XYZ file of C-alpha atoms in Angstrom:
310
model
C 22.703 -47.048 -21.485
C 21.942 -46.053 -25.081
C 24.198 -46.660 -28.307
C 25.608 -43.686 -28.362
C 27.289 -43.883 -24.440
C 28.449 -47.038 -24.889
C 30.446 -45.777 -28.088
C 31.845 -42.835 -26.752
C 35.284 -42.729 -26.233
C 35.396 -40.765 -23.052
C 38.319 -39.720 -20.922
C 38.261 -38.377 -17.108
C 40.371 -36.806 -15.828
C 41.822 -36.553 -11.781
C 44.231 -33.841 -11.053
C 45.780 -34.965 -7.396
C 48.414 -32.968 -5.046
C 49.341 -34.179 -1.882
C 45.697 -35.246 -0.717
C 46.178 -39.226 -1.213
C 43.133 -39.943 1.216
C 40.429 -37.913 -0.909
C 42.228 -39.434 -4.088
C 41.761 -42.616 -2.662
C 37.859 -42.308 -2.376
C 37.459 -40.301 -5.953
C 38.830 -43.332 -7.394
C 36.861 -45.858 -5.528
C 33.777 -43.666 -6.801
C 34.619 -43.599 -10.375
C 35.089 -47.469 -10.317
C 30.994 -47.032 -8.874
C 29.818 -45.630 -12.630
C 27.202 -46.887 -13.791
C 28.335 -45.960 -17.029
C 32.824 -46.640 -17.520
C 35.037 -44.052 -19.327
C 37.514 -45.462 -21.680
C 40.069 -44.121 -19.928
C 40.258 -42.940 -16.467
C 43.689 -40.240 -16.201
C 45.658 -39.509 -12.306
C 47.261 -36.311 -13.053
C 49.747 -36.208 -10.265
C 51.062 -32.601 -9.773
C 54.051 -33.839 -8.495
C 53.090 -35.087 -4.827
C 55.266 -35.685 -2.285
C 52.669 -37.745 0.488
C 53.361 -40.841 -0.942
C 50.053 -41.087 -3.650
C 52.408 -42.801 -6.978
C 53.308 -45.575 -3.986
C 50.055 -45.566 -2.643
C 48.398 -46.483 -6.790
C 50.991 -48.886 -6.890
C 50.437 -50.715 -3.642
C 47.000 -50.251 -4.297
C 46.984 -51.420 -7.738
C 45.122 -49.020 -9.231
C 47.555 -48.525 -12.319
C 47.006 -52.309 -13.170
C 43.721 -52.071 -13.280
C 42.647 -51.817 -17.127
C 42.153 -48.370 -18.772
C 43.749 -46.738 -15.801
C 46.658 -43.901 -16.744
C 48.815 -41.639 -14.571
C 50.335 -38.997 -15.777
C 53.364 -37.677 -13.200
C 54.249 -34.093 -13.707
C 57.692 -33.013 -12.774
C 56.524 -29.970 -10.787
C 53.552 -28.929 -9.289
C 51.936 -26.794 -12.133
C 48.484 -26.115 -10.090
C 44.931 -26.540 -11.339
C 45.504 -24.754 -14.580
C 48.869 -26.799 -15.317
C 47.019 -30.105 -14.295
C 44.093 -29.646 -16.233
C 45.930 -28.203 -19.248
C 48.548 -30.907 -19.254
C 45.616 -33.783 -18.685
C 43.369 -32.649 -21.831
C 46.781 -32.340 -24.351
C 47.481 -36.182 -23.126
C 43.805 -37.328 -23.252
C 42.855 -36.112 -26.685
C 46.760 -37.166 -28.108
C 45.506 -40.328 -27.132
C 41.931 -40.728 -28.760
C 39.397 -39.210 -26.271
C 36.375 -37.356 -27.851
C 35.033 -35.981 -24.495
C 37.293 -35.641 -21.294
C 35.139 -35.299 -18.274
C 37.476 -33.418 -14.989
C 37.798 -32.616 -12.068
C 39.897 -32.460 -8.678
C 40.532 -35.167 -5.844
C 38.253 -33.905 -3.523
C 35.030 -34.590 -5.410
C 33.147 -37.893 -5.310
C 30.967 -38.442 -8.206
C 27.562 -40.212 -7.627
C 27.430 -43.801 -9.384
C 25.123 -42.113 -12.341
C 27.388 -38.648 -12.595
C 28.595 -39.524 -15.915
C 25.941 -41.387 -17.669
C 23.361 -38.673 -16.464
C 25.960 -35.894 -17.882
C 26.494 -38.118 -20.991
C 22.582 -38.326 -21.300
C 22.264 -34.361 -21.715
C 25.860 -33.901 -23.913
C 24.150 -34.436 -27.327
C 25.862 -30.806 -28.604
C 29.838 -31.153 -29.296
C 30.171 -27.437 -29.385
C 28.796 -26.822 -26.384
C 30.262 -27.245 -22.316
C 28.167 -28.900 -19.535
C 29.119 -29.847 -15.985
C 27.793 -31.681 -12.898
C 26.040 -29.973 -10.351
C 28.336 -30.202 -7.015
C 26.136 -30.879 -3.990
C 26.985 -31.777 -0.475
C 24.134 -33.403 0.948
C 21.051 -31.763 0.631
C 22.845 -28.854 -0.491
C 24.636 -27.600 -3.399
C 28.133 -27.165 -2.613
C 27.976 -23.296 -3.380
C 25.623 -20.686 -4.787
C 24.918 -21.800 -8.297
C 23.166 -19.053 -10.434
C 20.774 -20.332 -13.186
C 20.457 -18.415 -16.403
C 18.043 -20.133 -17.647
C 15.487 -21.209 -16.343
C 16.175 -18.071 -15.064
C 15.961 -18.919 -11.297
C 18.889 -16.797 -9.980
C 20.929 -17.980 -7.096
C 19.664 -21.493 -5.593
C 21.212 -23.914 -2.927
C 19.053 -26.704 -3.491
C 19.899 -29.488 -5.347
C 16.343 -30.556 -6.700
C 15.523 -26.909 -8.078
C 18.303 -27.404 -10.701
C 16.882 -28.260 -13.641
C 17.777 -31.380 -15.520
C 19.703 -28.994 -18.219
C 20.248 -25.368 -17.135
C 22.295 -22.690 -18.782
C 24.461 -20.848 -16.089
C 27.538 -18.371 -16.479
C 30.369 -20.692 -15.930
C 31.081 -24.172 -14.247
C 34.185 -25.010 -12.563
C 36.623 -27.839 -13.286
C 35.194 -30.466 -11.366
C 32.564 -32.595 -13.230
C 33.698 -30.275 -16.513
C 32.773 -31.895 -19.992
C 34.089 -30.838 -23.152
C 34.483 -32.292 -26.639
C 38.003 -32.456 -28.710
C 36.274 -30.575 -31.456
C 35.982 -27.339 -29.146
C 39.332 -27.533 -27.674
C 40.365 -27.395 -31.223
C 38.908 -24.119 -31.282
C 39.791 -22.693 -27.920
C 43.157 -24.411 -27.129
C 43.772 -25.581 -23.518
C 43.140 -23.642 -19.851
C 45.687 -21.080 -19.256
C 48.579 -22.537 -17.117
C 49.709 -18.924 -16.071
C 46.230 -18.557 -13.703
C 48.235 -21.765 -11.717
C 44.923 -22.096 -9.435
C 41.834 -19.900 -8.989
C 39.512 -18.749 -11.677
C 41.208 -20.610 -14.747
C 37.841 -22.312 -14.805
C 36.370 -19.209 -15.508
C 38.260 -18.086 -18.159
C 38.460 -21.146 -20.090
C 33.889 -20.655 -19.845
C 34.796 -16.607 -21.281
C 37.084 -18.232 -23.584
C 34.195 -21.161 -24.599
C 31.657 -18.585 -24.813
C 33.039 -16.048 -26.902
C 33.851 -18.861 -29.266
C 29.996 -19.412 -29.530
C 29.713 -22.150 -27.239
C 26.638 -22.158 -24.498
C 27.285 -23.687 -20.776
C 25.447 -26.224 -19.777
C 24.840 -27.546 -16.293
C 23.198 -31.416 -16.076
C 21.185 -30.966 -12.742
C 21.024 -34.551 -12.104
C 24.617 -35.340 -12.672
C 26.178 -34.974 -9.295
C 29.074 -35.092 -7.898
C 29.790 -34.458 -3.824
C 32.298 -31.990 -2.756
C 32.753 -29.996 0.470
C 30.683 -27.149 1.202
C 32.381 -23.437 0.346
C 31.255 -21.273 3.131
C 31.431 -17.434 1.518
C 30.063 -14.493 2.815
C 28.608 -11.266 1.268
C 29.529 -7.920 1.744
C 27.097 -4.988 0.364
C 28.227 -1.588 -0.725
C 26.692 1.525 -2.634
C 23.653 -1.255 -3.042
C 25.995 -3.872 -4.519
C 26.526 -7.190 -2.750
C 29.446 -9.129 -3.312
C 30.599 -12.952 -2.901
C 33.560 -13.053 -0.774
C 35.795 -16.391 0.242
C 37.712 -16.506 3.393
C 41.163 -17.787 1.833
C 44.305 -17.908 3.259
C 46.952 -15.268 2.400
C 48.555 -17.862 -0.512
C 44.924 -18.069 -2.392
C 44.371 -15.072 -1.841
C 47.368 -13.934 -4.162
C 45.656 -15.940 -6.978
C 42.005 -14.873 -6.117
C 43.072 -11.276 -6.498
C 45.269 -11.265 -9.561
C 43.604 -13.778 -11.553
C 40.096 -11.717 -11.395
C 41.985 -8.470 -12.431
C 43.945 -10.924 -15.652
C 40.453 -12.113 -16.584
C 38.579 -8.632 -16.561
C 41.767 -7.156 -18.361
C 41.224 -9.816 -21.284
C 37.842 -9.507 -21.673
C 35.814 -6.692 -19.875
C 36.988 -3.661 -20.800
C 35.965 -0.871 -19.005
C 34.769 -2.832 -16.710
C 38.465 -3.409 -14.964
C 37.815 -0.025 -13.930
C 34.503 0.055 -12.965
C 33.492 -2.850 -11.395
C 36.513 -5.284 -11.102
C 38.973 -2.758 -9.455
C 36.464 -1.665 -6.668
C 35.344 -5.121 -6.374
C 39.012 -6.388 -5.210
C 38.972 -3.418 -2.958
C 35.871 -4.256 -0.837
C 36.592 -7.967 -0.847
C 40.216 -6.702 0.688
C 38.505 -4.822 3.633
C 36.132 -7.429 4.361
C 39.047 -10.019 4.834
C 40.977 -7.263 6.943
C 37.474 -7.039 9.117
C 36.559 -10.978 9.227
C 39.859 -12.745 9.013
C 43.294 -13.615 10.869
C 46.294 -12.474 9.528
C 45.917 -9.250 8.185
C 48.777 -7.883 7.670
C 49.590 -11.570 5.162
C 46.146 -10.535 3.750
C 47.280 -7.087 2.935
C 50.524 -7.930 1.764
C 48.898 -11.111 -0.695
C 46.183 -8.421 -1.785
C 48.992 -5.982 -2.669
C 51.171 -8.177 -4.518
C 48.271 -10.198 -6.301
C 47.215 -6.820 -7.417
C 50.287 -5.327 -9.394
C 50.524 -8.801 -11.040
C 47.222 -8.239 -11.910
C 47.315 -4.728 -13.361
C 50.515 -5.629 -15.458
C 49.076 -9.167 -16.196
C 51.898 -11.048 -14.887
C 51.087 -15.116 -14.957
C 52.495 -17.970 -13.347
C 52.971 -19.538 -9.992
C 54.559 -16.471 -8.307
C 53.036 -16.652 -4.500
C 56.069 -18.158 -3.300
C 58.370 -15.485 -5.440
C 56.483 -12.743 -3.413
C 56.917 -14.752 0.060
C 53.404 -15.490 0.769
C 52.273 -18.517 2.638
């Protein structure tokens, strides 16, 4: 550990809802770092499984530099993450480090990560693997490698398109500039815009290939049409409100005629191949629907259960 890591004042950040078990084992892995944050922040999204008992019994919130932050309502990703950062940097943190319950971050995830985060304007992120696997398609810019699924071809620091929240480092000094993820996505793809949002402030993305972090596998298949393959995730009807309208709110933003020429078709085709490959299709079509008029009139907020979907 050099100087500089051990002066750091780093936060990180675990948004929880309702999954107590994998909470359980993120925290026991974050007490594993080789290298300690300052702070280590339980945003609860307001669970109702028992997890505030289960810290207490547990005594995780006496143990020192240990926070939770209870919400009042369940606010999503988006809500968690935004709501996290505000506290963390209100309270002194320079770098936040986040990500979700269900990840597990190797003992050396942070001090690797810390190792490569020399750049305050910039973003970097762990590399999610599961096993000898990376826990989905990760597409390197550069090197430019393309798509890879194999933990030791990621470079030690790669730039790649986006990263999601979950081993997601940023500095105070760039949230400054950008403000804080967009609570309105609620889940799915707030990640993403908050990298657009990065980027077209000037800021590169930066993936630390030997910073990892375990989380399940995401099993997606392609679809190809008119020569043009596309990623598709089996989700159920609920996500696949959020999937659907957040994509069209992003491309909308930023993308410009691209709405109409890529991102429109694209929700189409990734509509027919859930219709084809999975249950509930007439949930699917009806999530699809109403994900896509939010979309086009770039309504926000948590509005799956407004529609009925489940």
């Amino acid at each position: 550990m050099d100087n500089y890591q051990a002066s750091v004042r780093i936060t990180t950040i675990i948004v929880t809802y309702n999954r107590q078990l994998l909470l359980r084992k993120a925290l026991a892995a974050h007490t594993a770092q080789t290298l300690q944050p300052t702070r280590l922040l339980i945003v609860d999204n307001a669970s109702t499984d028992g997890t505030h008992e289960m810290l207490v019994a547990e005594g995780w919130l006496d143990r020192p530099g240990v926070e939770l932050l209870a919400l009042p309502e369940n606010t999503g990703g988006a809500g968690g993450f935004a709501a996290g950062l505000k506290h963390a940097f209100d309270n002194g943190a320079e770098w936040v480090w986040m990500m979700d319950d269900d990840a597990e971050p190797l003992p050396d995830a942070l001090a690797e990560l810390m190792r490569v985060a020399t750049d305050p304007t910039q973003v970097y992120g762990s590399l999610a693997v599961c096993g000898e696997e990376t826990s989905w398609l990760t597409t390197l810019l550069a090197p430019s490698l393309g798509e890879v699924e194999r933990p030791d071809v990621v470079p030690e620091c790669a730039a790649v398109q986006s990263l999601p929240f979950l081993g997601f480092l940023i500095h105070r000094d760039l949230v400054a500039r950008i403000g804080f993820p967009d609570t309105g996505y609620f889940i799915a793809a707030d990640d993403v815009e908050y990298c657009v949002r990065a980027q077209q402030a000037g800021a590169s993305i930066v993936m630390a290939g030997k910073s990892r972090i375990e989380h399940p596998k995401s099993r997606p298949y392609k679809v190809r049409v008119l020569g043009q393959t596309l990623t598709c995730l089996a989700l159920p009807p609920w996500k696949r409100y959020y999937d659907t309208r957040n994509r069209l709110l992003i491309a909308r933003k930023y993308y410009g005629i691209k709405l109409l020429t890529q991102t429109i078709p694209g929700s189409f085709v990734r509509l027919f191949a859930a219709l084809l490959r999975e249950p509930r299709k007439l949930a699917q079509l009806h999530a699809f629907s109403a994900g896509f008029i939010d979309g086009v009139l770039g309504i926000k907020g948590k509005r799956h259960e407004w529609w009925h979907i489940r």
